[in-house]
Amino acid sequence: MDKKVLPPRYYLAHFKEFLSYHQQHAWHLCDDAERNYITQFLALPEHAQCVLVRMYNRKSDFVEQSSLNYEEINDVPLALALLKRKQWVRHIQEHEFADWLASLTKMELVNLCKELALPGIALSAKKPLWLAYCQQTLSFGHVRHCHLFLSYLVHSYNDVLQYLLFLFFGHINSSMTQFSLRDLGVRRTNNSDSAARFDELEHAKSAYFYGCLRRQAKELQEAHQLLALVQLVKEAEIAQGPLALRYRHELDYVLGKKLLMLGDEYQYQALDLLAHSEHPKAVELLIRQRFKLGDKDWVQARLEAIIDDPSCEQVLFFAEDFYALKFAGKRTSVLTDLLRDSEPLSIDEAYTHSVERGVIDLYNQRHVRAIHCENSLWLSLFALCFWSELFESTEGGVCTEFDVFPTSLRDGQFYSLFQANVEAVFSRCDTPSKLIHHITANATRYYNQPNAFIRWHEGLLDPLIILIEHASLDAIFAQLETMAKDFFNAKDGYPDLMVLDGEQLRFEEIKAPGDSLRRNQLIAIRQLQRAGFDVRVQTVQWQVNPEQAYVIVDIETTGGQKNTHRVTEIAAVKVVNGKEVARWHSLINPERHIPRYITELTGIDNAMVAQAPTFAQQAHSLWQFLQGAIFVAHNVNFDYGFLRAEFARTDRTLSLPKLCTVRLARKHLPGHDSYSLGKLCAALDIDLQGHHRAMNDTLATVHLFDLIQQQRQA
């Protein structure tokens, strides 16, 4: 596929698109600084605009002048001269010196030392050592007249630009590169109309201010820096608007946590910050610290208050569990109890990297339907139920095509804005058929529209219909209402499987040996249980399961490279509990010449396969035969790799757990000089006639696998 090339002056075009958004939708969120910036930029000559925009698209704020060499710009020196005169670009200032130094390459650091006639260190030393040397040796005064230093420029309106980026993209640390990723097809965007991200200038400025402080707090490590930021926060204006308030609560949590890590002398300053934060982690950390300090009466009263009137599910979960552990005589946590209560299922170690698949296959053997759904089930249902509120509403919807989630969800305002709409959907869809019709209509209308909730595919509605037809509508609506009220505590952590056992539906979180439940998983489990669903934590253990089906496979090919050679014969034997239950065999027309040395090895010649079916003609039959089984072969990656490549040519993706009888024989049947199939069969008295014909080799591998299984079970 040809690499997509962006057109000339593309960067300028998308920057003007960016500015147009502010003029049309966010002008009321711009003060004089932003408005003057936009107006004056648009008044610049086009070649000067191009230079600036190219600087804005660099990863670093510091740009070496000679690197601004682009065919689309006729006269870069003239453009830079104009931009310097109008103070759009400037040389680096003293407060930026440390960051500039860190941005240089190793060779630039070396050349800087040479220009200043400094001894430096060994040329072979890595950049971190050179940077440390320069940081210890150089100052702004040393380098301010150096050629290298003077060759660098920085654009002058970084704060203004960053605020405009925040208004457009909705988060701190945004960059113009998102446009390039969009047009190169790397970044998918939505198709919604643009809208302002805030209603009021004060809310936008406050959110940006506290967002920047939150980012700064995460980066700082030194005590004096953190204390200076704490003082700044104390003197700052009250956060205005829901997003600014959220950032302020996160900021207090980050600062409080970092101060606690610095030692006891900062403890009470940290506790004061945590006490002012409503961030769930801040609430938990404050209670734990006060308990450590012996404030048990305060902790008990605070926990009881949270349990009576919780701010969110995450805080409630912590409060109930901590209260039970510390004040009700309970010795284990809810997490531990859920894992202990489960009777483990036995599945083969072949499922080590796909545990959920192992449980699904086991349930299928028991004629129980299980679907791997996790978060996708509830995110898809939520989006299809409330599509117009999420993506088409002018209030609280997406603001630009780059938004992942609507503003109303991010700010926690979705339910307060659309409560009447949510209740109307529930009222209209008062039977399973009506709810299915509602989501089907939306899925049909909006199919393939990019969004953060749904990965579109043909079978999207199947698990949703199963859920709606077999679960209580009251339970479904209760969980959807929870998501509407507290989306960011209800968007993930959902159980792995939806299980339909007869007409009874339940959810299961699958845990392999050594796995633990994460907090968000337990919160999701509790939410679903509270809504009225049967939810379980199902553990598994690695053990040979008598119910498990294994398909022992051998293939013959035209050569050894799966991407260039083709299959000429396939044999497969299905085994359950040590007994053969089915066979599948076919010669395959490889649609190419079979080399003579392959015929000498296998006995398969061109005449034998001339009238044989092609792989594509046999693909469906073989695919059905393999499903629900563990793929077993001698040197399994060879056989599996060839079949995976063949299936890929028919637009199927082979994805089965697999076992290798070479690896298993080395482990369970040790002591042999060779583990090739022929020599191993001779050593173990396994009959192998007509070696290198698929069915003969498969039957021999069946006997070998049976010996291995006896050892595995023992």
XYZ file of C-alpha atoms in Angstrom:
714
model
C 0.000 0.000 0.000
C 1.346 3.413 -0.951
C 2.245 5.702 1.906
C -0.203 8.576 2.195
C 1.456 11.932 1.498
C 0.094 15.151 2.957
C -0.304 18.015 0.460
C 1.839 21.201 0.417
C 0.932 23.772 3.071
C -1.213 21.120 4.731
C -0.048 22.191 8.192
C -1.148 25.757 7.561
C -4.519 24.555 6.277
C -5.261 22.529 9.390
C -4.075 25.351 11.665
C -6.518 27.714 9.977
C -9.183 25.034 10.469
C -8.223 25.042 14.147
C -8.480 28.858 14.401
C -11.785 28.834 12.533
C -13.273 26.637 15.277
C -12.438 29.305 17.857
C -13.846 32.109 15.723
C -17.102 30.258 15.081
C -17.715 28.323 18.305
C -15.407 29.479 21.113
C -14.955 33.227 20.604
C -16.817 33.879 23.882
C -14.193 31.718 25.640
C -11.306 33.870 24.371
C -10.154 37.012 26.136
C -8.180 39.840 24.537
C -4.935 37.829 24.455
C -6.420 34.951 22.445
C -8.490 37.183 20.158
C -5.508 39.415 19.353
C -3.362 36.351 18.710
C -5.852 34.895 16.189
C -6.453 38.223 14.445
C -2.761 39.085 14.170
C -1.786 35.588 13.012
C -4.291 35.742 10.152
C -2.851 39.128 9.157
C 0.687 37.734 8.732
C 2.048 36.981 5.240
C 1.472 33.377 4.272
C 5.169 32.388 4.280
C 5.469 33.653 7.868
C 2.331 31.740 8.852
C 3.836 28.576 7.350
C 7.028 28.948 9.400
C 5.096 29.444 12.637
C 2.809 26.493 12.022
C 5.768 24.246 11.239
C 7.253 25.297 14.601
C 3.945 24.524 16.338
C 4.013 20.989 14.920
C 7.456 20.175 16.314
C 7.733 17.959 19.386
C 10.004 20.481 21.094
C 9.313 24.170 21.648
C 12.968 24.815 20.767
C 13.572 24.878 17.014
C 16.929 25.122 15.232
C 16.552 27.718 12.477
C 18.265 25.772 9.702
C 15.862 22.850 10.226
C 12.970 25.052 9.014
C 13.725 24.170 5.428
C 10.541 23.269 3.545
C 9.677 23.405 -0.134
C 6.350 25.087 0.613
C 8.091 28.137 2.150
C 9.765 30.384 -0.409
C 12.028 32.460 1.840
C 12.502 31.121 5.367
C 15.147 33.730 6.426
C 12.849 36.560 5.354
C 9.904 34.995 7.190
C 11.993 34.543 10.351
C 13.209 38.126 10.174
C 9.620 39.340 10.015
C 8.524 37.060 12.872
C 11.433 38.240 15.050
C 10.632 41.867 14.356
C 6.969 41.372 15.247
C 8.028 39.294 18.304
C 6.278 36.097 17.203
C 9.548 34.203 17.695
C 12.518 34.972 19.914
C 15.714 33.568 21.303
C 15.705 31.366 24.394
C 15.512 33.143 27.746
C 17.308 32.293 30.962
C 14.355 30.552 32.628
C 14.176 28.205 29.600
C 17.872 27.341 29.569
C 17.639 24.050 31.507
C 14.828 22.725 29.292
C 16.699 23.763 26.136
C 19.845 21.989 27.286
C 17.878 18.795 27.953
C 16.358 18.953 24.451
C 19.740 18.833 22.662
C 21.123 15.696 21.057
C 24.345 14.153 22.318
C 26.339 15.542 19.376
C 24.935 19.021 19.982
C 26.090 18.804 23.597
C 29.521 17.663 22.398
C 29.755 20.508 19.869
C 28.613 23.025 22.467
C 31.482 21.995 24.733
C 33.915 22.200 21.807
C 32.713 25.702 20.949
C 33.321 26.756 24.557
C 36.710 24.944 24.636
C 35.603 22.719 27.522
C 37.303 19.333 28.051
C 33.999 17.426 28.168
C 33.983 13.681 28.833
C 34.643 10.574 26.742
C 33.030 10.825 23.312
C 31.756 7.261 23.699
C 29.721 8.228 26.786
C 25.925 8.133 26.440
C 23.808 11.275 26.236
C 22.671 11.194 29.918
C 26.326 11.467 31.019
C 26.990 14.309 28.587
C 23.832 16.085 29.731
C 24.784 15.704 33.398
C 28.255 17.126 32.638
C 26.789 20.132 30.803
C 24.214 20.760 33.526
C 26.977 20.858 36.133
C 29.392 22.906 34.036
C 27.337 25.350 31.974
C 25.102 28.279 32.793
C 22.980 30.628 30.718
C 25.787 33.186 30.860
C 28.278 30.684 29.435
C 26.301 29.897 26.308
C 24.199 32.983 25.503
C 26.635 34.123 22.779
C 27.393 30.664 21.371
C 26.571 29.953 17.742
C 24.557 26.835 18.657
C 22.512 28.711 21.244
C 21.771 31.604 18.905
C 20.685 29.218 16.157
C 17.697 28.141 18.282
C 14.357 29.948 18.454
C 11.156 29.525 20.412
C 7.695 30.862 19.555
C 6.453 33.605 21.864
C 2.797 32.755 22.458
C 3.052 29.303 23.999
C 0.580 30.021 26.845
C -2.003 31.431 24.437
C -1.573 28.522 22.030
C -1.829 25.938 24.820
C -5.088 27.491 26.027
C -6.513 27.415 22.495
C -5.466 23.766 22.186
C -7.223 23.061 25.483
C -10.433 24.675 24.227
C -10.277 22.582 21.065
C -9.129 19.168 22.321
C -10.449 19.386 25.877
C -7.359 18.338 27.785
C -3.965 19.631 28.846
C -0.894 18.557 26.836
C -2.679 18.605 23.467
C -0.798 19.116 20.220
C -1.439 19.932 16.574
C -0.168 16.489 15.508
C -3.694 15.094 16.024
C -4.684 16.641 12.679
C -1.878 14.812 10.888
C -2.835 11.521 12.532
C -6.429 12.086 11.457
C -5.612 12.760 7.824
C -3.097 9.917 7.624
C -5.848 7.551 8.803
C -4.111 6.712 12.091
C -6.558 8.561 14.357
C -10.270 7.940 13.920
C -12.574 10.862 14.656
C -16.299 11.268 15.083
C -18.657 12.931 12.623
C -20.430 15.252 15.046
C -20.915 18.967 14.564
C -18.601 21.288 16.480
C -19.699 23.142 19.613
C -18.176 25.166 22.444
C -16.665 23.175 25.277
C -17.752 25.652 27.963
C -20.597 28.130 28.335
C -18.626 30.746 30.250
C -15.147 32.221 29.891
C -14.541 31.982 33.657
C -15.232 28.237 33.630
C -12.869 27.667 30.707
C -10.050 29.720 32.243
C -10.503 28.089 35.646
C -10.437 24.578 34.171
C -7.287 25.395 32.189
C -5.607 26.930 35.251
C -6.263 23.947 37.507
C -5.497 21.475 34.723
C -2.052 23.035 34.311
C -1.437 22.949 38.067
C -2.488 19.290 38.205
C -0.013 18.445 35.432
C 2.709 20.398 37.217
C 2.010 18.617 40.510
C 2.413 15.216 38.852
C 5.850 16.225 37.534
C 7.304 17.776 40.720
C 9.345 15.732 43.193
C 11.284 18.149 45.428
C 9.755 19.296 48.728
C 10.363 23.021 48.150
C 8.724 22.830 44.725
C 5.680 21.023 46.086
C 5.329 23.448 49.002
C 5.549 26.416 46.641
C 2.758 24.891 44.548
C 0.677 24.244 47.691
C 0.980 27.906 48.592
C -0.042 28.932 45.081
C -3.096 26.672 45.300
C -4.111 28.154 48.664
C -3.967 31.658 47.225
C -5.755 30.759 43.974
C -9.349 31.639 43.194
C -12.052 29.066 43.849
C -12.497 26.584 41.014
C -15.389 27.540 38.767
C -17.334 24.963 36.788
C -17.506 21.162 37.081
C -14.292 20.408 35.172
C -12.231 22.952 37.126
C -13.639 21.513 40.350
C -12.685 17.999 39.295
C -9.167 19.129 38.435
C -8.895 20.923 41.792
C -9.907 17.780 43.692
C -7.355 15.720 41.712
C -4.699 18.381 42.336
C -5.271 18.297 46.104
C -5.033 14.494 46.032
C -1.773 14.466 44.045
C -0.162 17.096 46.276
C -1.362 15.421 49.477
C -0.102 12.005 48.407
C 3.318 13.375 47.392
C 3.729 15.275 50.645
C 2.936 12.128 52.638
C 5.662 10.296 50.730
C 8.196 12.959 51.747
C 7.922 12.132 55.453
C 6.132 12.836 58.731
C 7.095 16.517 58.834
C 4.712 17.186 55.931
C 1.952 14.945 57.257
C -0.485 17.560 58.530
C -0.156 19.730 55.424
C -0.913 16.614 53.403
C -3.960 15.741 55.506
C -5.307 19.267 55.113
C -5.088 18.981 51.325
C -6.718 15.550 51.316
C -9.532 16.812 53.556
C -10.428 19.441 50.943
C -10.518 16.901 48.100
C -13.551 14.865 47.060
C -11.494 12.641 44.764
C -12.295 9.014 45.734
C -8.609 8.171 46.227
C -8.156 11.241 48.429
C -11.106 10.207 50.613
C -9.621 6.725 51.016
C -6.079 7.959 51.696
C -7.281 10.483 54.296
C -9.259 7.837 56.191
C -6.355 5.376 56.154
C -3.936 8.017 57.421
C -6.271 9.209 60.177
C -6.740 5.578 61.238
C -2.943 5.137 61.427
C -2.762 8.231 63.622
C -5.281 6.704 66.019
C -8.294 8.911 65.136
C -10.591 5.888 65.252
C -13.719 7.716 66.410
C -13.379 10.218 63.559
C -12.738 7.394 61.061
C -15.757 5.402 62.249
C -18.044 8.409 62.041
C -16.718 9.331 58.593
C -17.187 5.791 57.278
C -20.734 5.634 58.596
C -21.528 8.967 56.958
C -20.187 7.713 53.615
C -22.170 4.473 53.850
C -25.352 6.443 54.587
C -24.773 8.949 51.761
C -21.982 7.874 49.350
C -20.633 10.282 46.747
C -19.882 7.443 44.325
C -19.626 3.667 44.086
C -15.835 3.659 44.490
C -16.002 5.514 47.816
C -18.884 3.354 49.029
C -17.019 0.139 48.262
C -13.975 1.285 50.223
C -16.053 2.548 53.158
C -18.063 -0.670 53.546
C -15.011 -2.904 53.267
C -12.805 -0.807 55.576
C -15.605 -0.479 58.116
C -16.149 -4.255 58.137
C -12.417 -4.906 58.557
C -11.749 -2.339 61.284
C -15.005 -2.018 63.222
C -17.119 -5.140 62.622
C -14.642 -7.912 63.389
C -14.212 -9.076 59.797
C -10.695 -10.299 58.949
C -10.737 -10.509 55.138
C -11.698 -8.074 52.423
C -14.577 -8.411 49.984
C -12.013 -9.052 47.233
C -10.563 -12.021 49.109
C -13.985 -13.410 50.002
C -15.196 -13.416 46.411
C -12.124 -15.321 45.247
C -12.398 -17.849 48.082
C -16.071 -18.598 47.492
C -15.539 -19.961 43.987
C -15.206 -23.679 43.208
C -12.515 -23.772 40.500
C -13.090 -25.108 37.000
C -10.426 -27.405 35.547
C -9.067 -26.373 32.141
C -5.997 -27.383 30.181
C -2.779 -25.355 30.464
C -3.057 -24.719 26.714
C -5.450 -21.931 27.724
C -2.827 -20.140 29.817
C -2.926 -17.091 27.550
C -6.673 -17.265 26.838
C -8.341 -18.292 30.095
C -11.768 -16.961 29.150
C -11.662 -18.987 25.925
C -10.975 -22.114 27.974
C -14.024 -21.535 30.152
C -16.177 -20.795 27.092
C -15.070 -24.055 25.433
C -15.755 -25.979 28.634
C -19.253 -24.507 28.905
C -19.925 -25.299 25.243
C -19.052 -28.926 25.958
C -21.700 -28.796 28.694
C -24.197 -27.197 26.250
C -24.079 -23.914 28.147
C -23.684 -20.766 26.045
C -21.001 -18.293 27.143
C -20.045 -15.033 25.408
C -16.877 -13.027 26.031
C -18.188 -9.470 26.432
C -16.424 -7.520 29.237
C -16.934 -3.755 28.866
C -18.102 -3.829 25.242
C -21.569 -5.162 26.133
C -22.514 -2.303 28.446
C -20.710 0.449 26.541
C -22.475 -0.587 23.326
C -25.869 -0.790 25.015
C -25.378 2.594 26.690
C -24.418 4.296 23.415
C -27.230 2.706 21.409
C -29.818 3.611 24.038
C -28.751 7.266 24.340
C -27.089 8.023 20.998
C -28.846 11.344 20.377
C -28.070 12.630 23.882
C -24.422 11.579 23.595
C -23.642 12.661 20.048
C -26.354 14.927 18.675
C -27.307 17.163 21.563
C -26.043 20.734 21.487
C -25.803 20.610 25.281
C -23.075 18.463 26.794
C -22.233 16.580 23.596
C -18.961 16.208 21.755
C -17.369 19.556 20.941
C -14.976 18.597 18.159
C -14.412 15.561 15.988
C -11.462 14.580 18.192
C -13.503 14.128 21.385
C -13.480 10.608 22.779
C -16.345 11.131 25.215
C -19.038 13.813 25.281
C -18.385 16.699 27.639
C -21.387 15.793 29.783
C -19.873 12.398 30.650
C -16.401 13.767 31.272
C -17.772 16.434 33.606
C -20.242 14.096 35.330
C -23.247 16.150 34.162
C -24.915 13.649 31.817
C -27.724 12.538 34.128
C -28.524 16.017 35.433
C -28.720 17.320 31.853
C -30.663 14.424 30.351
C -32.586 12.808 33.207
C -35.910 13.359 31.464
C -34.544 11.858 28.220
C -33.137 8.818 30.034
C -36.432 8.165 31.801
C -38.310 8.630 28.517
C -36.196 5.918 26.845
C -36.933 3.561 29.742
C -40.639 4.385 29.562
C -40.894 3.871 25.782
C -38.886 0.619 25.853
C -41.044 -1.147 28.447
C -40.861 -4.557 26.725
C -37.850 -6.502 25.438
C -39.064 -6.190 21.835
C -39.358 -2.397 22.102
C -35.856 -2.047 23.567
C -34.438 -4.327 20.861
C -36.203 -2.240 18.207
C -34.773 0.975 19.724
C -31.138 -0.170 19.740
C -31.462 -1.895 16.358
C -32.788 1.292 14.786
C -29.867 3.303 16.181
C -27.319 0.660 15.174
C -28.696 0.645 11.620
C -28.797 4.424 11.373
C -25.355 5.119 12.819
C -23.454 1.999 11.743
C -19.705 2.614 11.363
C -19.795 6.131 12.812
C -16.570 6.446 14.871
C -17.002 6.771 18.637
C -15.346 5.595 21.846
C -18.142 3.210 22.874
C -18.701 0.794 20.009
C -16.422 -1.245 17.790
C -18.773 -1.876 14.897
C -19.086 -5.403 13.480
C -21.826 -7.597 12.052
C -22.462 -9.526 15.272
C -22.623 -6.449 17.513
C -26.306 -6.813 18.404
C -26.282 -10.570 19.105
C -25.104 -10.445 22.768
C -27.240 -7.349 23.424
C -30.351 -9.181 22.227
C -29.503 -12.188 24.414
C -29.140 -9.869 27.412
C -32.431 -8.088 26.733
C -34.383 -11.298 26.086
C -33.165 -13.142 29.183
C -32.547 -10.467 31.837
C -34.956 -8.300 33.752
C -35.556 -4.921 32.071
C -35.564 -3.355 35.534
C -32.046 -4.703 36.113
C -30.845 -3.479 32.707
C -32.315 -0.014 33.236
C -30.873 0.180 36.761
C -27.356 -0.443 35.432
C -27.807 2.017 32.555
C -28.964 4.634 35.068
C -25.844 3.977 37.154
C -23.727 4.566 34.061
C -25.626 7.768 33.295
C -25.072 9.091 36.824
C -21.435 8.065 37.354
C -20.016 7.046 33.988
C -16.324 7.072 34.856
C -16.881 4.689 37.749
C -19.164 2.507 35.637
C -17.517 2.379 32.206
C -15.136 -0.534 32.815
C -14.317 -3.496 35.030
C -17.306 -5.537 33.830
C -17.185 -9.359 34.113
C -15.526 -11.330 31.316
C -18.424 -13.579 30.365
C -22.179 -13.478 29.938
C -23.425 -17.034 30.498
C -26.790 -18.376 29.365
C -27.516 -21.664 31.162
C -30.888 -22.802 29.848
C -32.970 -19.658 30.266
C -30.958 -18.358 33.235
C -28.513 -15.536 32.542
C -25.538 -14.657 34.706
C -22.206 -12.822 34.484
C -18.834 -14.318 35.421
C -15.457 -12.738 36.101
C -12.814 -15.377 35.269
C -9.645 -15.583 37.338
C -6.658 -17.847 36.639
C -4.308 -19.055 39.397
C -2.456 -16.071 40.822
C -4.902 -13.501 39.447
C -6.513 -10.954 41.757
C -9.609 -8.806 41.484
C -8.989 -5.164 40.681
C -10.941 -2.468 42.446
C -12.845 -1.404 39.325
C -13.838 -5.044 38.688
C -15.306 -5.410 42.154
C -17.154 -2.109 41.805
C -18.679 -3.303 38.516
C -19.658 -6.625 40.121
C -21.347 -4.828 43.022
C -23.162 -2.466 40.661
C -24.547 -5.349 38.612
C -25.537 -7.292 41.728
C -27.276 -4.242 43.152
C -29.120 -3.813 39.842
C -30.415 -7.373 40.189
C -28.057 -9.543 38.132
C -26.529 -12.871 39.130
C -22.769 -12.175 39.102
C -20.042 -14.606 40.127
C -16.268 -14.781 40.306
C -15.204 -18.058 38.661
C -11.695 -19.318 39.343
C -9.898 -21.922 37.244
C -7.126 -24.422 37.857
C -4.711 -25.945 35.353
C -5.670 -29.583 35.104
C -6.402 -32.054 32.323
C -10.162 -32.014 31.916
C -11.797 -35.290 30.731
C -14.430 -33.280 28.858
C -11.856 -31.370 26.806
C -11.678 -32.025 23.078
C -8.265 -32.176 21.381
C -7.708 -32.157 17.628
C -4.444 -33.827 16.657
C -3.339 -32.484 13.275
C -0.688 -33.172 10.670
C -0.233 -31.515 7.291
C 1.922 -31.986 4.219
C 3.050 -29.007 2.149
C 4.916 -27.940 -0.979
C 7.755 -26.520 1.162
C 8.693 -25.013 4.493
C 7.588 -21.352 4.181
C 3.966 -20.736 5.165
C 3.701 -17.460 3.242
C 5.003 -18.827 -0.059
C 4.305 -22.589 0.024
C 0.919 -24.305 0.239
C -0.765 -27.262 1.907
C -1.153 -30.540 -0.024
C -2.766 -32.805 2.596
C -4.504 -32.382 5.969
C -5.442 -35.011 8.528
C -7.114 -34.337 11.869
C -8.351 -36.684 14.591
C -10.581 -35.436 17.407
C -10.018 -37.065 20.812
C -12.082 -36.721 24.012
C -11.074 -38.473 27.243
C -8.459 -40.504 25.390
C -10.876 -41.835 22.782
C -11.158 -40.957 19.116
C -14.553 -39.407 18.345
C -14.115 -38.083 14.773
C -11.719 -37.854 11.812
C -11.169 -35.320 9.045
C -8.898 -35.950 6.031
C -8.361 -34.544 2.568
C -5.769 -34.136 -0.123
C -5.568 -30.470 -1.096
C -4.846 -28.986 -4.510
C -2.111 -26.450 -3.682
C -2.719 -24.600 -6.966
C 0.981 -24.752 -7.722
C 3.686 -27.232 -8.672
C 4.898 -29.759 -6.082
C 8.713 -29.963 -6.180
C 10.254 -33.383 -6.870
C 12.087 -33.516 -3.536
C 8.750 -33.028 -1.734
C 7.206 -35.879 -3.736
C 10.171 -38.088 -2.803
C 9.602 -37.223 0.880
C 5.794 -37.495 1.066
C 4.797 -39.594 -1.941
C 2.324 -36.869 -2.983
C 2.752 -35.841 -6.612
C 1.028 -33.353 -8.888
C -1.236 -35.982 -10.447
C -2.599 -37.017 -7.016
C -3.792 -33.498 -6.185
C -4.885 -32.400 -9.669
C -8.547 -33.251 -8.997
C -8.411 -32.645 -5.238
C -10.388 -29.724 -3.699
C -8.586 -26.470 -2.999
C -8.157 -25.307 0.584
C -10.793 -22.628 0.032
C -13.287 -25.355 -0.921
C -12.549 -27.322 2.246
C -12.060 -24.341 4.575
C -15.568 -24.267 6.070
C -15.649 -27.997 6.804
C -12.217 -27.967 8.457
C -13.033 -24.771 10.362
C -16.126 -26.387 11.891
C -14.149 -29.505 12.794
C -11.511 -27.502 14.696
C -13.819 -25.267 16.722
C -14.005 -25.784 20.487
C -10.887 -27.975 20.572
C -7.247 -27.610 21.520
C -4.976 -27.827 18.483
C -2.254 -30.475 18.962
C 0.622 -31.279 16.602
C 4.211 -32.443 16.574
C 6.147 -29.176 16.137
C 2.809 -27.420 16.449
C 3.872 -24.012 15.173
C 4.629 -25.459 11.732
C 1.194 -27.029 11.216
C -0.700 -24.250 12.973
C 1.195 -21.529 11.105
C 0.445 -23.058 7.701
C -3.253 -23.516 8.472
C -3.504 -20.004 9.892
C -2.018 -18.652 6.652
C -4.374 -20.769 4.541
C -7.424 -19.666 6.528
C -6.295 -16.035 6.234
C -6.520 -16.402 2.447
C -10.227 -17.192 2.948
C -10.745 -14.190 5.271
C -10.834 -16.281 8.425
C -8.595 -15.780 11.461
C -7.577 -19.049 13.096
C -7.259 -18.555 16.846
C -7.080 -21.755 18.872
C -5.189 -22.787 22.000
C -2.418 -25.192 21.016
C -0.127 -27.827 22.456
C 3.109 -29.188 21.028
C 3.854 -32.877 21.498
C 7.583 -32.189 21.071
C 7.617 -29.816 24.036
C 5.274 -31.997 26.103
C 7.271 -35.171 25.344
C 10.505 -33.502 26.460
C 8.788 -32.606 29.756
C 6.732 -35.749 30.451
C 8.680 -38.416 28.543
C 12.286 -37.394 29.214
C 15.500 -39.205 28.345
C 15.238 -39.743 24.581
C 18.104 -38.926 22.226
C 15.757 -37.519 19.596
C 12.236 -36.121 19.737
C 11.531 -36.284 16.023
C 8.264 -38.113 15.404
C 9.857 -41.068 13.608
C 12.561 -41.757 16.188
C 10.266 -41.122 19.149
C 7.680 -43.570 17.776
C 10.404 -46.191 17.260
C 11.642 -45.739 20.826
C 8.120 -45.962 22.288
C 6.882 -48.854 20.080
C 4.284 -46.667 18.387
C 3.319 -47.996 14.966
C 4.198 -45.506 12.225
C 3.776 -46.790 8.678
C 4.080 -44.464 5.699
C 5.809 -41.623 7.530
C 5.170 -38.144 6.019
C 1.646 -38.921 4.952
C -0.751 -36.790 6.985
C -3.130 -39.416 8.411
C -0.344 -41.875 9.238
C 1.595 -39.193 11.128
C -1.582 -37.961 12.824
C -2.521 -41.430 14.133
C 0.996 -41.922 15.453
C 0.816 -38.516 17.176
C -2.550 -39.541 18.703
C -0.820 -42.510 20.396
C 2.074 -40.312 21.500
C -0.312 -37.714 22.903
C -2.192 -40.423 24.816
C 1.045 -41.455 26.558
C 1.742 -37.812 27.381
C -1.775 -37.302 28.729
C -1.398 -40.259 31.067
C 1.673 -38.585 32.554
C 0.013 -35.176 32.693
C -2.986 -36.622 34.547
C -0.777 -38.587 36.900
